[in-house]
């Protein structure tokens, strides 16, 4: 025998899908009416303004990154040019690699230009001394000619990692005609042209 409560429960559950469907349909209808009745101009304006601002932001960011890459390449190419102009190609690549290895080591400035123009305190000379000798000069002739084009090509190849490293992990180098104190205890990697490279 089915009691009143059971009968009500069955009727309620049996009718539930149709009532839910009606509620959803009604809600969807109300939303459509509200959408057509809305004044959409402020929302459209805000959306367009947001798209313009987003496009401007990404465009500005891309331009800044491009400019930063060009500046880094210029510093790297100048280092190759003034430190290794006239050296074999392997020697020029090695100089560029030393520069980039320092940048990524965490022990030197985190930018290419910061590495190239870094100065350290020299207690003997009692002044700050450039990490690369050519940066000590107040003025230098502008890089030109085939040597400059070659230095730029080397800089691009190393900067964008287009070539396998000539010397893995090279961090230091000096001219073969000097024997600096700092080279003691350093692990020599190779002699290329007029430079000795160390890890």
mmCIF file of N, CA and C in Angstrom, residues 1 17 33 51 54 59 63 68 71 75 87 89 92 102 109 113-114 116 125 129 162-164 168 170 174 188 193 195:
data_model
loop_
_atom_site.group_PDB
_atom_site.id
_atom_site.type_symbol
_atom_site.label_atom_id
_atom_site.label_comp_id
_atom_site.label_asym_id
_atom_site.label_seq_id
_atom_site.Cartn_x
_atom_site.Cartn_y
_atom_site.Cartn_z
ATOM 1 N N UNK A 1 0.851 -1.193 0.000
ATOM 2 C CA UNK A 1 0.000 0.000 0.000
ATOM 3 C C UNK A 1 0.885 1.240 0.000
ATOM 4 N N UNK A 17 12.396 16.625 -13.794
ATOM 5 C CA UNK A 17 13.104 17.011 -15.023
ATOM 6 C C UNK A 17 12.387 18.095 -15.815
ATOM 7 N N UNK A 33 16.476 38.553 -23.032
ATOM 8 C CA UNK A 33 15.725 39.814 -22.979
ATOM 9 C C UNK A 33 16.582 40.908 -22.361
ATOM 10 N N UNK A 51 41.377 46.105 -25.643
ATOM 11 C CA UNK A 51 42.131 45.464 -26.721
ATOM 12 C C UNK A 51 43.242 46.367 -27.236
ATOM 13 N N UNK A 54 45.995 46.466 -24.593
ATOM 14 C CA UNK A 54 46.752 45.210 -24.591
ATOM 15 C C UNK A 54 47.698 45.136 -25.779
ATOM 16 N N UNK A 59 53.098 45.424 -28.003
ATOM 17 C CA UNK A 59 53.939 46.056 -29.015
ATOM 18 C C UNK A 59 55.112 46.782 -28.390
ATOM 19 N N UNK A 63 59.093 45.883 -28.771
ATOM 20 C CA UNK A 63 60.057 46.895 -29.218
ATOM 21 C C UNK A 63 61.196 47.032 -28.214
ATOM 22 N N UNK A 68 66.749 45.922 -26.607
ATOM 23 C CA UNK A 68 67.669 45.349 -25.625
ATOM 24 C C UNK A 68 68.599 44.328 -26.277
ATOM 25 N N UNK A 71 71.217 46.212 -28.296
ATOM 26 C CA UNK A 71 72.223 46.810 -27.419
ATOM 27 C C UNK A 71 73.192 45.741 -26.917
ATOM 28 N N UNK A 75 77.328 45.482 -27.698
ATOM 29 C CA UNK A 75 78.374 45.354 -26.672
ATOM 30 C C UNK A 75 79.220 44.108 -26.914
ATOM 31 N N UNK A 87 92.291 38.013 -34.986
ATOM 32 C CA UNK A 87 92.520 36.664 -34.461
ATOM 33 C C UNK A 87 91.808 35.631 -35.345
ATOM 34 N N UNK A 89 89.125 32.766 -36.409
ATOM 35 C CA UNK A 89 87.690 32.717 -36.104
ATOM 36 C C UNK A 89 87.432 32.030 -34.768
ATOM 37 N N UNK A 92 87.972 34.419 -31.943
ATOM 38 C CA UNK A 92 86.899 35.402 -31.813
ATOM 39 C C UNK A 92 85.666 34.775 -31.161
ATOM 40 N N UNK A 102 80.230 34.470 -18.647
ATOM 41 C CA UNK A 102 80.227 35.313 -17.452
ATOM 42 C C UNK A 102 78.822 35.827 -17.150
ATOM 43 N N UNK A 109 77.948 40.589 -13.710
ATOM 44 C CA UNK A 109 76.691 41.273 -14.039
ATOM 45 C C UNK A 109 75.798 40.417 -14.937
ATOM 46 N N UNK A 113 76.233 43.919 -21.648
ATOM 47 C CA UNK A 113 76.939 45.202 -21.518
ATOM 48 C C UNK A 113 77.532 45.360 -20.121
ATOM 49 N N UNK A 114 76.822 44.853 -19.114
ATOM 50 C CA UNK A 114 77.353 44.909 -17.755
ATOM 51 C C UNK A 114 78.635 44.119 -17.615
ATOM 52 N N UNK A 116 80.756 43.351 -20.159
ATOM 53 C CA UNK A 116 81.795 43.970 -20.990
ATOM 54 C C UNK A 116 82.410 45.183 -20.301
ATOM 55 N N UNK A 125 96.928 49.277 -8.161
ATOM 56 C CA UNK A 125 96.800 50.561 -8.853
ATOM 57 C C UNK A 125 95.885 51.530 -8.124
ATOM 58 N N UNK A 129 89.533 49.001 -12.386
ATOM 59 C CA UNK A 129 90.138 48.601 -13.658
ATOM 60 C C UNK A 129 89.122 47.791 -14.459
ATOM 61 N N UNK A 162 73.794 29.770 -32.064
ATOM 62 C CA UNK A 162 73.683 29.112 -33.376
ATOM 63 C C UNK A 162 74.839 28.152 -33.633
ATOM 64 N N UNK A 163 75.903 28.305 -32.866
ATOM 65 C CA UNK A 163 77.080 27.458 -33.049
ATOM 66 C C UNK A 163 77.381 26.706 -31.751
ATOM 67 N N UNK A 164 77.940 25.517 -31.879
ATOM 68 C CA UNK A 164 78.396 24.784 -30.692
ATOM 69 C C UNK A 164 79.590 25.523 -30.093
ATOM 70 N N UNK A 168 84.102 24.939 -24.078
ATOM 71 C CA UNK A 168 83.041 24.764 -23.088
ATOM 72 C C UNK A 168 83.484 25.302 -21.734
ATOM 73 N N UNK A 170 84.610 28.301 -20.826
ATOM 74 C CA UNK A 170 85.698 29.290 -20.742
ATOM 75 C C UNK A 170 85.209 30.550 -20.033
ATOM 76 N N UNK A 174 93.788 35.786 -21.550
ATOM 77 C CA UNK A 174 94.749 36.888 -21.575
ATOM 78 C C UNK A 174 95.647 36.710 -22.790
ATOM 79 N N UNK A 188 93.885 25.953 -17.551
ATOM 80 C CA UNK A 188 93.966 26.367 -18.954
ATOM 81 C C UNK A 188 93.173 25.418 -19.855
ATOM 82 N N UNK A 193 95.395 31.453 -31.258
ATOM 83 C CA UNK A 193 95.963 32.700 -31.747
ATOM 84 C C UNK A 193 96.816 33.356 -30.687
ATOM 85 N N UNK A 195 95.842 34.408 -27.686
ATOM 86 C CA UNK A 195 95.224 34.369 -26.359
ATOM 87 C C UNK A 195 95.294 32.969 -25.753
#
